[in-house]
């Protein structure tokens, strides 16, 4: 311990101060990294929030003594991962975040004594806007929404009332457009929540200025979108059916099918009546029989008939007639058919199927790709035609080709996941990096600062002086007569052991050569012991003057 203290004293105040400064800097840096490495990792609390809302959330977190970090110019708030649930519950008690949509909570602070019919109507509209906006924001893909509704109103002395209208502004996530089904859902959602509002009176615009639903054309656009979705769904169904069937024989990844379907979306209303002449059934029958008889006297011109009081003749003529009518009504069977075709019909199917070949032994036993035979392609074509409902009269087309696949599923290998990769995937990257930096800094400080320092301290030999030297009364003539001086032993002047390859120098009036390290050590000793050095030089000078 004494030797170590003597070594520190030998360094001098300048070197000791520099060493202390370097040590303090290294230890401070390592301490800072250690403190930061011990902090809990930060996790997302809320993102893409307004500045006003962010300020309210930060104020609530500060009051709840929850640490936070702001990013994206205040639009993103991070908190420690262990405090995410606690922070969200705390903000929920303060109705945060509310995205500026008040909803029906607007009436919680309304004084009914100070209101008016006009203000009540405005508040009702605002509340309805906020409630609808909050509901629309629950749809996947919608980041925020703003709804403006114009309720229907009846103007005095007007025959027709102004219909209700609405406009919706959507801010989408990741700039991904909404599909037709989501747009139709928003249209019907808003129309169902507002009395007297129809979907054709609603306009929807996204934050990029693209018109998603135009008033007056929603029915046409919606029908066209639904028809396109139905056609694409039919194509996908046929493709998946063919691929699933053939992959059982060819193997997964060795078949690819692409279908193109032409559909007829025309609606047909047809009424037809069919009569069957062989299906006669008597419905009614009527028969009328008539008989008549008439008698007429025989009248002739004679003298007797012209005499007064003449007797009429007794002979008469009798006429008899009969008539029979029969009417039969038959009911002829008929078929009346009324067909209303609203379901789209497939007009044509075009299907292209690409199948992989087989690997056959080639020259040298190396496998080579070979296309499938004509018989195999014919069998595959027959199976595909049956699966898709092929109709030649409809003009369906099925084309099958055997082509090589670039990505061969049989040669794919799953990369082996090492234990280190699993740990890195589960651990926090920031904490791992901070720990590595701290370890690297400690290693550098150990190798380049503390190790050289300790080796230098342990290699120094403390200089001991006799009482005669300290008093300045010793006789340096011993150096000239060959005696040992009262300076450090010669082991300190010959340099380190094993330094045989060290450079040697020649000095005047000295026989032989001296190592360069010995000269450096003499200089260091002279700096460390200036009083003893001056005494030796004075002795040399005094001895030279006496001669």
Coordinates of C-alpha atoms in Angstrom, one line a residue:
X1 CA 0.0 0.0 0.0
X2 CA 2.9 2.3 0.8
X3 CA 4.5 1.6 -2.6
X4 CA 1.2 2.5 -4.3
X5 CA 0.9 5.7 -2.4
X6 CA 4.5 6.6 -3.3
X7 CA 3.7 5.8 -6.9
X8 CA 0.8 8.3 -6.8
X9 CA 3.0 10.9 -5.2
X10 CA 5.6 10.3 -7.9
X11 CA 3.1 11.2 -10.7
X12 CA 2.9 14.8 -9.7
X13 CA -0.2 17.0 -9.3
X14 CA -0.8 17.6 -13.0
X15 CA -0.9 13.9 -13.9
X16 CA -3.0 13.1 -10.9
X17 CA -5.5 15.8 -11.8
X18 CA -5.8 14.5 -15.4
X19 CA -6.3 11.0 -14.2
X20 CA -9.0 12.1 -11.8
X21 CA -10.8 14.0 -14.5
X22 CA -10.8 11.1 -16.9
X23 CA -11.9 8.7 -14.2
X24 CA -14.8 11.0 -13.2
X25 CA -15.9 11.4 -16.8
X26 CA -15.9 7.6 -17.5
X27 CA -17.7 6.8 -14.2
X28 CA -20.3 9.5 -14.9
X29 CA -21.0 8.3 -18.4
X30 CA -21.3 4.7 -17.1
X31 CA -23.6 5.8 -14.3
X32 CA -25.8 7.7 -16.7
X33 CA -26.1 4.7 -19.0
X34 CA -26.8 2.5 -16.1
X35 CA -29.6 4.8 -14.8
X36 CA -31.2 5.1 -18.3
X37 CA -30.9 1.3 -18.8
X38 CA -32.8 0.8 -15.6
X39 CA -35.8 2.9 -16.8
X40 CA -38.9 1.1 -18.0
X41 CA -39.3 1.1 -21.8
X42 CA -41.8 3.6 -23.1
X43 CA -44.9 2.5 -24.9
X44 CA -47.5 4.4 -27.0
X45 CA -50.4 5.8 -25.0
X46 CA -52.2 7.8 -27.8
X47 CA -51.1 8.9 -31.2
X48 CA -52.4 11.4 -33.8
X49 CA -54.1 13.6 -31.3
X50 CA -54.7 17.3 -31.6
X51 CA -52.6 19.8 -29.8
X52 CA -55.4 21.0 -27.6
X53 CA -56.3 17.5 -26.6
X54 CA -52.7 16.6 -26.1
X55 CA -52.3 19.5 -23.7
X56 CA -55.2 18.4 -21.7
X57 CA -53.9 14.8 -21.5
X58 CA -50.4 16.0 -20.5
X59 CA -51.9 18.1 -17.7
X60 CA -53.9 15.1 -16.4
X61 CA -50.7 12.8 -16.6
X62 CA -48.7 15.4 -14.6
X63 CA -51.4 15.6 -12.0
X64 CA -51.4 11.8 -11.7
X65 CA -47.6 11.7 -11.4
X66 CA -47.2 9.5 -14.5
X67 CA -44.0 10.2 -16.5
X68 CA -44.6 10.8 -20.2
X69 CA -42.7 11.7 -23.4
X70 CA -43.9 13.8 -26.3
X71 CA -43.1 13.0 -30.0
X72 CA -44.3 14.1 -33.4
X73 CA -44.5 17.8 -32.3
X74 CA -46.8 16.9 -29.4
X75 CA -49.2 14.7 -31.4
X76 CA -47.9 11.4 -29.9
X77 CA -47.7 10.7 -26.2
X78 CA -45.5 7.9 -24.7
X79 CA -45.6 6.6 -21.1
X80 CA -43.8 3.7 -19.4
X81 CA -45.0 0.4 -20.6
X82 CA -46.1 -0.6 -17.0
X83 CA -48.2 2.6 -16.7
X84 CA -50.2 2.4 -20.0
X85 CA -53.3 0.9 -18.4
X86 CA -53.2 3.2 -15.4
X87 CA -52.8 6.3 -17.7
X88 CA -55.7 5.3 -19.9
X89 CA -58.0 4.7 -17.0
X90 CA -56.9 8.1 -15.6
X91 CA -57.7 9.9 -18.8
X92 CA -61.0 8.0 -19.2
X93 CA -62.2 9.5 -15.9
X94 CA -61.6 13.0 -17.5
X95 CA -63.3 12.0 -20.8
X96 CA -60.0 12.1 -22.7
X97 CA -59.4 11.7 -25.5
X98 CA -62.6 13.0 -27.0
X99 CA -61.3 14.2 -30.4
X100 CA -63.4 17.3 -30.1
X101 CA -66.6 15.4 -30.6
X102 CA -68.8 16.3 -27.6
X103 CA -71.9 14.3 -28.3
X104 CA -74.9 14.3 -26.1
X105 CA -72.7 15.1 -23.1
X106 CA -73.1 18.7 -24.3
X107 CA -76.4 18.8 -22.4
X108 CA -74.8 17.9 -19.1
X109 CA -73.8 21.5 -18.4
X110 CA -76.8 23.3 -20.1
X111 CA -79.1 25.4 -17.9
X112 CA -82.6 24.9 -19.1
X113 CA -83.7 28.3 -17.7
X114 CA -81.3 30.3 -19.9
X115 CA -81.9 28.4 -23.1
X116 CA -84.1 29.1 -26.1
X117 CA -85.6 27.0 -28.9
X118 CA -83.0 28.1 -31.4
X119 CA -80.1 27.3 -29.0
X120 CA -81.7 24.0 -28.2
X121 CA -82.0 23.1 -31.9
X122 CA -78.3 24.0 -32.5
X123 CA -77.2 22.0 -29.4
X124 CA -79.2 19.0 -30.6
X125 CA -77.6 19.2 -34.0
X126 CA -74.1 19.5 -32.5
X127 CA -74.7 16.6 -30.2
X128 CA -76.0 14.4 -33.1
X129 CA -72.9 15.4 -35.1
X130 CA -70.6 14.4 -32.3
X131 CA -72.3 11.1 -31.6
X132 CA -72.2 10.1 -35.2
X133 CA -68.5 11.1 -35.5
X134 CA -67.6 8.9 -32.5
X135 CA -69.5 6.0 -33.9
X136 CA -67.9 6.3 -37.4
X137 CA -64.4 6.4 -35.8
X138 CA -65.0 2.9 -34.5
X139 CA -64.9 1.6 -38.1
X140 CA -61.6 0.0 -39.0
X141 CA -59.5 2.2 -41.2
X142 CA -61.0 5.5 -40.0
X143 CA -58.7 7.6 -37.8
X144 CA -61.1 10.5 -37.2
X145 CA -64.4 11.8 -38.5
X146 CA -66.3 15.0 -38.7
X147 CA -70.1 15.0 -39.4
X148 CA -72.3 18.0 -40.3
X149 CA -76.0 17.5 -40.5
X150 CA -78.7 19.8 -41.7
X151 CA -82.0 18.7 -40.3
X152 CA -85.2 18.9 -42.3
X153 CA -87.2 22.1 -41.8
X154 CA -90.7 23.2 -42.9
X155 CA -90.8 26.8 -44.1
X156 CA -94.1 28.6 -43.5
X157 CA -96.5 28.8 -46.5
X158 CA -94.2 26.3 -48.3
X159 CA -95.7 23.3 -50.0
X160 CA -92.6 21.0 -49.7
X161 CA -90.3 20.6 -46.8
X162 CA -86.5 20.8 -47.2
X163 CA -85.1 17.3 -46.9
X164 CA -82.4 16.5 -44.3
X165 CA -78.8 16.4 -45.6
X166 CA -75.4 15.4 -44.2
X167 CA -71.7 15.6 -45.1
X168 CA -69.0 13.4 -43.6
X169 CA -65.3 14.1 -43.6
X170 CA -63.0 11.1 -43.0
X171 CA -59.4 11.0 -42.0
X172 CA -58.1 7.5 -42.9
X173 CA -55.3 5.5 -41.4
X174 CA -52.1 5.1 -43.5
X175 CA -53.9 6.7 -46.5
X176 CA -55.6 3.4 -47.4
X177 CA -58.9 4.0 -49.1
X178 CA -62.1 2.5 -47.7
X179 CA -63.8 -0.3 -49.6
X180 CA -67.3 0.0 -51.0
X181 CA -68.8 -2.0 -48.2
X182 CA -67.5 0.3 -45.5
X183 CA -68.7 3.4 -47.4
X184 CA -72.2 1.8 -47.7
X185 CA -72.1 1.1 -44.0
X186 CA -71.4 4.7 -43.2
X187 CA -74.2 5.9 -45.5
X188 CA -76.8 3.7 -43.9
X189 CA -75.5 4.4 -40.4
X190 CA -75.9 8.2 -40.8
X191 CA -79.2 7.9 -42.7
X192 CA -80.7 5.7 -39.9
X193 CA -79.6 8.0 -37.1
X194 CA -81.2 11.2 -38.6
X195 CA -85.0 11.5 -39.1
X196 CA -86.0 11.9 -42.7
X197 CA -82.4 11.5 -44.1
X198 CA -81.9 9.3 -47.1
X199 CA -78.6 7.8 -48.2
X200 CA -78.8 9.7 -51.5
X201 CA -78.6 13.0 -49.6
X202 CA -75.3 12.1 -47.9
X203 CA -71.8 13.1 -49.2
X204 CA -68.6 11.5 -48.0
X205 CA -65.1 13.0 -48.6
X206 CA -61.8 11.8 -47.2
X207 CA -58.9 14.0 -46.0
X208 CA -57.2 13.8 -49.5
X209 CA -60.2 15.5 -51.1
X210 CA -61.4 12.3 -52.8
X211 CA -65.2 12.1 -53.1
X212 CA -66.3 8.7 -51.8
X213 CA -70.1 9.2 -52.0
X214 CA -71.8 11.8 -54.1
X215 CA -75.4 13.0 -53.3
X216 CA -77.9 11.8 -55.8
X217 CA -75.7 9.0 -57.2
X218 CA -75.3 6.8 -54.2
X219 CA -77.8 4.2 -55.5
X220 CA -76.1 4.0 -58.9
X221 CA -72.6 4.0 -57.5
X222 CA -73.5 1.6 -54.7
X223 CA -75.1 -0.8 -57.2
X224 CA -72.1 -0.7 -59.5
X225 CA -69.7 -1.2 -56.6
X226 CA -71.7 -4.2 -55.3
X227 CA -71.8 -5.7 -58.7
X228 CA -68.1 -5.4 -59.1
X229 CA -67.5 -6.9 -55.7
X230 CA -69.8 -9.8 -56.6
X231 CA -68.0 -10.4 -59.8
X232 CA -64.6 -10.3 -58.1
X233 CA -65.8 -12.6 -55.3
X234 CA -67.0 -15.1 -58.0
X235 CA -63.6 -15.0 -59.7
X236 CA -61.8 -15.6 -56.4
X237 CA -64.2 -18.5 -55.5
X238 CA -63.4 -20.2 -58.8
X239 CA -59.7 -19.7 -58.4
X240 CA -59.6 -21.0 -54.9
X241 CA -61.7 -24.0 -55.9
X242 CA -59.3 -25.0 -58.7
X243 CA -56.2 -24.4 -56.7
X244 CA -57.4 -26.3 -53.6
X245 CA -58.5 -29.3 -55.8
X246 CA -55.2 -29.5 -57.8
X247 CA -52.9 -28.8 -54.9
X248 CA -54.0 -32.2 -53.4
X249 CA -52.4 -33.9 -56.3
X250 CA -49.7 -31.5 -57.6
X251 CA -48.7 -30.2 -54.1
X252 CA -49.0 -26.8 -52.5
X253 CA -47.4 -24.0 -54.5
X254 CA -47.4 -26.0 -57.8
X255 CA -50.6 -24.6 -59.3
X256 CA -51.8 -21.1 -60.1
X257 CA -55.3 -20.3 -61.4
X258 CA -56.6 -17.0 -62.7
X259 CA -60.3 -16.6 -63.6
X260 CA -62.2 -13.9 -65.5
X261 CA -66.0 -13.9 -65.2
X262 CA -68.4 -11.9 -67.3
X263 CA -71.7 -11.5 -65.5
X264 CA -75.1 -10.3 -66.6
X265 CA -76.7 -7.9 -64.0
X266 CA -79.8 -7.1 -66.1
X267 CA -83.1 -7.6 -64.2
X268 CA -85.8 -9.5 -66.2
X269 CA -89.5 -9.4 -65.6
X270 CA -91.2 -12.0 -67.8
X271 CA -94.9 -13.1 -68.0
X272 CA -95.9 -16.1 -70.2
X273 CA -99.2 -17.9 -70.7
X274 CA -99.3 -21.5 -72.2
X275 CA -102.6 -23.2 -73.4
X276 CA -103.0 -26.9 -73.7
X277 CA -105.6 -27.8 -76.4
X278 CA -105.6 -31.5 -75.3
X279 CA -106.6 -30.6 -71.8
X280 CA -110.3 -29.6 -72.5
X281 CA -112.7 -29.8 -69.6
X282 CA -116.5 -29.1 -70.0
X283 CA -117.3 -26.2 -67.8
X284 CA -121.1 -25.8 -68.6
X285 CA -123.7 -27.3 -70.9
X286 CA -127.1 -25.8 -72.0
X287 CA -129.8 -27.5 -74.1
X288 CA -133.1 -25.8 -75.4
X289 CA -136.0 -27.8 -77.0
X290 CA -138.8 -25.9 -78.8
X291 CA -142.1 -27.3 -80.4
X292 CA -144.9 -25.2 -82.1
X293 CA -148.2 -26.1 -83.8
X294 CA -150.5 -23.7 -85.9
X295 CA -154.1 -24.2 -87.3
X296 CA -155.5 -22.1 -90.1
X297 CA -159.0 -22.4 -91.7
X298 CA -159.4 -23.1 -95.4
X299 CA -160.6 -20.0 -97.0
X300 CA -161.9 -20.0 -100.6
X301 CA -163.8 -17.6 -102.7
X302 CA -167.3 -19.0 -103.5
X303 CA -170.8 -17.8 -103.8
X304 CA -171.8 -19.5 -100.6
X305 CA -169.2 -17.8 -98.7
X306 CA -170.3 -14.5 -99.9
X307 CA -174.0 -15.0 -99.0
X308 CA -175.4 -13.3 -95.9
X309 CA -175.4 -15.5 -92.8
X310 CA -173.3 -18.0 -94.6
X311 CA -171.8 -20.9 -92.5
X312 CA -168.0 -20.9 -92.4
X313 CA -166.4 -24.1 -93.6
X314 CA -165.3 -26.6 -91.0
X315 CA -162.1 -27.9 -92.6
X316 CA -158.8 -26.3 -91.3
X317 CA -155.0 -26.6 -92.1
X318 CA -152.7 -27.6 -89.1
X319 CA -148.9 -26.8 -89.2
X320 CA -146.5 -28.4 -86.6
X321 CA -142.7 -27.5 -86.0
X322 CA -140.0 -28.4 -83.3
X323 CA -136.4 -27.0 -82.5
X324 CA -133.6 -28.2 -80.2
X325 CA -130.4 -26.2 -79.3
X326 CA -127.5 -27.5 -77.2
X327 CA -124.6 -25.3 -76.0
X328 CA -121.4 -26.8 -74.3
X329 CA -118.7 -24.5 -72.8
X330 CA -115.2 -26.1 -72.4
X331 CA -112.3 -24.8 -70.1
X332 CA -108.9 -25.1 -71.8
X333 CA -106.0 -25.6 -69.4
X334 CA -103.4 -22.8 -69.4
X335 CA -100.1 -22.0 -67.6
X336 CA -99.3 -18.4 -66.6
X337 CA -95.6 -17.9 -65.7
X338 CA -94.3 -14.7 -64.1
X339 CA -90.5 -14.6 -63.8
X340 CA -88.6 -11.8 -62.2
X341 CA -84.8 -12.4 -62.5
X342 CA -82.9 -10.2 -60.0
X343 CA -79.9 -12.5 -59.4
X344 CA -76.9 -11.8 -61.7
X345 CA -76.2 -14.5 -64.1
X346 CA -72.8 -15.7 -65.3
X347 CA -72.5 -14.9 -69.0
X348 CA -69.0 -16.4 -69.6
X349 CA -66.1 -17.9 -67.7
X350 CA -62.5 -17.7 -68.8
X351 CA -60.0 -19.7 -66.7
X352 CA -56.2 -19.9 -67.1
X353 CA -54.4 -22.6 -65.1
X354 CA -50.6 -22.9 -64.8
X355 CA -49.2 -26.1 -63.3
X356 CA -45.7 -27.0 -62.5
X357 CA -43.9 -29.9 -64.1
X358 CA -41.9 -32.8 -62.6
X359 CA -38.2 -33.4 -61.9
X360 CA -36.8 -36.2 -63.9
X361 CA -33.2 -37.6 -63.7
X362 CA -31.0 -36.0 -66.3
X363 CA -27.4 -36.5 -67.4
X364 CA -25.2 -37.3 -64.5
X365 CA -28.1 -38.1 -62.2
X366 CA -28.9 -34.4 -61.8
X367 CA -32.7 -33.8 -61.7
X368 CA -34.1 -31.7 -64.6
X369 CA -37.5 -30.1 -65.0
X370 CA -39.8 -31.8 -67.4
X371 CA -43.3 -30.6 -68.5
X372 CA -46.3 -32.7 -67.7
X373 CA -47.6 -35.1 -70.4
X374 CA -50.5 -34.4 -72.7
X375 CA -52.6 -37.1 -70.9
X376 CA -52.0 -35.5 -67.5
X377 CA -53.0 -32.0 -68.9
X378 CA -56.1 -33.5 -70.4
X379 CA -57.1 -35.1 -67.1
X380 CA -56.5 -31.9 -65.3
X381 CA -58.6 -30.0 -67.9
X382 CA -61.5 -32.3 -67.4
X383 CA -61.4 -31.9 -63.6
X384 CA -61.2 -28.1 -63.9
X385 CA -64.2 -28.0 -66.3
X386 CA -66.3 -30.1 -63.9
X387 CA -65.3 -27.9 -60.9
X388 CA -66.2 -24.6 -62.5
X389 CA -69.4 -25.7 -64.2
X390 CA -68.1 -25.5 -67.7
X391 CA -70.8 -24.7 -70.4
X392 CA -69.7 -24.8 -74.0
X393 CA -72.9 -23.1 -75.2
X394 CA -72.1 -20.2 -72.9
X395 CA -68.7 -19.8 -74.6
X396 CA -66.5 -20.8 -71.6
X397 CA -62.8 -21.1 -72.1
X398 CA -60.3 -23.2 -70.0
X399 CA -56.6 -23.0 -70.8
X400 CA -54.0 -25.2 -69.0
X401 CA -50.2 -24.9 -69.5
X402 CA -47.3 -26.7 -67.8
X403 CA -44.6 -24.2 -67.0
X404 CA -41.7 -24.1 -64.6
X405 CA -42.2 -22.2 -61.3
X406 CA -39.5 -19.9 -60.1
X407 CA -40.2 -20.5 -56.4
X408 CA -40.2 -24.2 -55.9
X409 CA -41.9 -25.1 -52.7
X410 CA -40.1 -28.4 -52.5
X411 CA -36.7 -26.7 -52.0
X412 CA -37.8 -24.2 -49.5
X413 CA -36.2 -24.5 -46.1
X414 CA -37.4 -22.9 -43.0
X415 CA -34.6 -20.8 -41.4
X416 CA -33.5 -22.0 -38.0
X417 CA -34.2 -19.5 -35.3
X418 CA -31.4 -19.4 -32.7
X419 CA -31.9 -18.8 -29.0
X420 CA -30.2 -15.5 -29.3
X421 CA -32.6 -14.3 -32.0
X422 CA -35.6 -15.3 -29.9
X423 CA -34.2 -13.4 -26.9
X424 CA -33.6 -10.3 -29.0
X425 CA -37.1 -10.5 -30.5
X426 CA -38.6 -10.7 -27.0
X427 CA -36.4 -8.1 -25.4
X428 CA -36.5 -4.4 -25.6
X429 CA -34.0 -3.2 -28.3
X430 CA -33.4 0.1 -26.5
X431 CA -32.5 -1.6 -23.2
X432 CA -30.2 -4.1 -25.0
X433 CA -28.4 -1.3 -26.8
X434 CA -27.9 0.7 -23.6
X435 CA -26.5 -2.3 -21.8
X436 CA -24.1 -3.1 -24.7
X437 CA -22.9 0.5 -24.8
X438 CA -22.3 0.5 -21.1
X439 CA -20.4 -2.8 -21.2
X440 CA -18.3 -1.5 -24.2
X441 CA -17.5 1.7 -22.4
X442 CA -16.4 -0.1 -19.3
X443 CA -14.2 -2.4 -21.3
X444 CA -12.6 0.5 -23.1
X445 CA -12.0 2.3 -19.9
X446 CA -10.5 -0.8 -18.3
X447 CA -8.1 -1.6 -21.2
X448 CA -7.0 1.9 -22.1
X449 CA -7.2 3.9 -18.9
X450 CA -7.1 1.8 -15.7
X451 CA -4.8 -1.1 -17.0
X452 CA -2.0 1.2 -18.2
X453 CA -2.3 3.3 -15.0
X454 CA -2.0 0.3 -12.7
X455 CA 0.9 -1.2 -14.7
X456 CA 2.8 2.1 -14.5
X457 CA 2.1 2.4 -10.8
X458 CA 3.3 -1.1 -10.0
X459 CA 6.4 -0.8 -12.2
X460 CA 7.8 2.3 -10.4
X461 CA 10.5 1.7 -7.8
X462 CA 10.4 4.1 -4.9
X463 CA 13.6 6.1 -4.4
X464 CA 15.0 5.9 -0.9
X465 CA 17.6 8.3 0.4
X466 CA 20.0 8.1 3.3
X467 CA 19.9 10.7 6.1
X468 CA 23.3 11.9 4.8
X469 CA 21.7 12.6 1.4
X470 CA 18.7 14.3 2.8
X471 CA 21.0 16.6 4.8
X472 CA 23.3 17.2 1.8
X473 CA 26.5 16.0 3.7
X474 CA 27.1 12.9 1.7
X475 CA 30.3 12.5 -0.4
X476 CA 29.6 11.9 -4.1
X477 CA 33.2 10.8 -4.7
X478 CA 32.1 7.3 -4.5
X479 CA 30.6 7.7 -8.0
X480 CA 34.0 8.5 -9.4
X481 CA 35.9 5.9 -7.4
X482 CA 33.5 3.2 -8.5
X483 CA 31.6 2.9 -5.2
X484 CA 27.9 2.6 -4.9
X485 CA 26.2 6.0 -4.5
X486 CA 23.3 6.6 -2.1
X487 CA 20.9 6.7 -5.1
X488 CA 18.6 4.0 -6.4
X489 CA 20.3 0.7 -7.1
X490 CA 21.6 -0.1 -10.5
X491 CA 18.5 -2.3 -11.2
X492 CA 16.6 0.9 -11.9
X493 CA 19.1 2.1 -14.4
X494 CA 19.6 -0.9 -16.6
X495 CA 16.0 -0.9 -17.8
X496 CA 13.4 -3.6 -17.7
X497 CA 14.5 -7.2 -17.8
X498 CA 14.5 -8.8 -21.1
X499 CA 15.0 -5.6 -23.0
X500 CA 18.1 -6.8 -24.9
X501 CA 16.9 -5.4 -28.2
X502 CA 16.7 -1.9 -26.8
X503 CA 18.6 0.9 -28.5
X504 CA 22.0 1.7 -27.0
X505 CA 23.7 5.1 -27.0
X506 CA 27.3 6.3 -26.5
X507 CA 28.3 9.0 -24.0
X508 CA 31.6 10.9 -23.9
X509 CA 34.0 10.0 -21.2
X510 CA 32.1 6.7 -20.5
X511 CA 33.3 3.4 -21.6
X512 CA 30.7 1.2 -23.3
X513 CA 27.1 2.0 -24.0
X514 CA 24.0 2.9 -22.0
X515 CA 20.5 1.9 -22.7
X516 CA 18.0 4.6 -23.7
X517 CA 15.6 3.5 -21.0
X518 CA 18.3 4.1 -18.4
X519 CA 18.7 7.6 -19.5
X520 CA 15.0 8.2 -19.3
X521 CA 14.8 6.8 -15.8
X522 CA 17.7 9.0 -14.7
X523 CA 15.8 12.0 -16.1
X524 CA 12.7 11.0 -14.3
X525 CA 14.6 10.5 -11.0
X526 CA 16.2 13.9 -11.4
X527 CA 12.7 15.4 -11.8
X528 CA 11.4 13.6 -8.8
X529 CA 14.4 14.3 -6.5
X530 CA 15.7 17.7 -7.5
X531 CA 17.5 18.2 -4.1
X532 CA 19.4 14.9 -4.2
X533 CA 20.3 15.6 -7.9
X534 CA 21.7 19.0 -7.1
X535 CA 23.7 17.6 -4.2
X536 CA 25.3 14.9 -6.5
X537 CA 26.1 17.5 -9.2
X538 CA 27.7 19.8 -6.6
X539 CA 29.8 16.9 -5.3
X540 CA 31.0 16.2 -8.9
X541 CA 31.8 19.8 -9.4
X542 CA 33.6 20.1 -6.1
X543 CA 35.7 17.0 -6.8
X544 CA 36.6 18.3 -10.2
X545 CA 37.7 21.6 -8.9
X546 CA 40.0 20.0 -6.2
X547 CA 41.8 18.1 -8.9

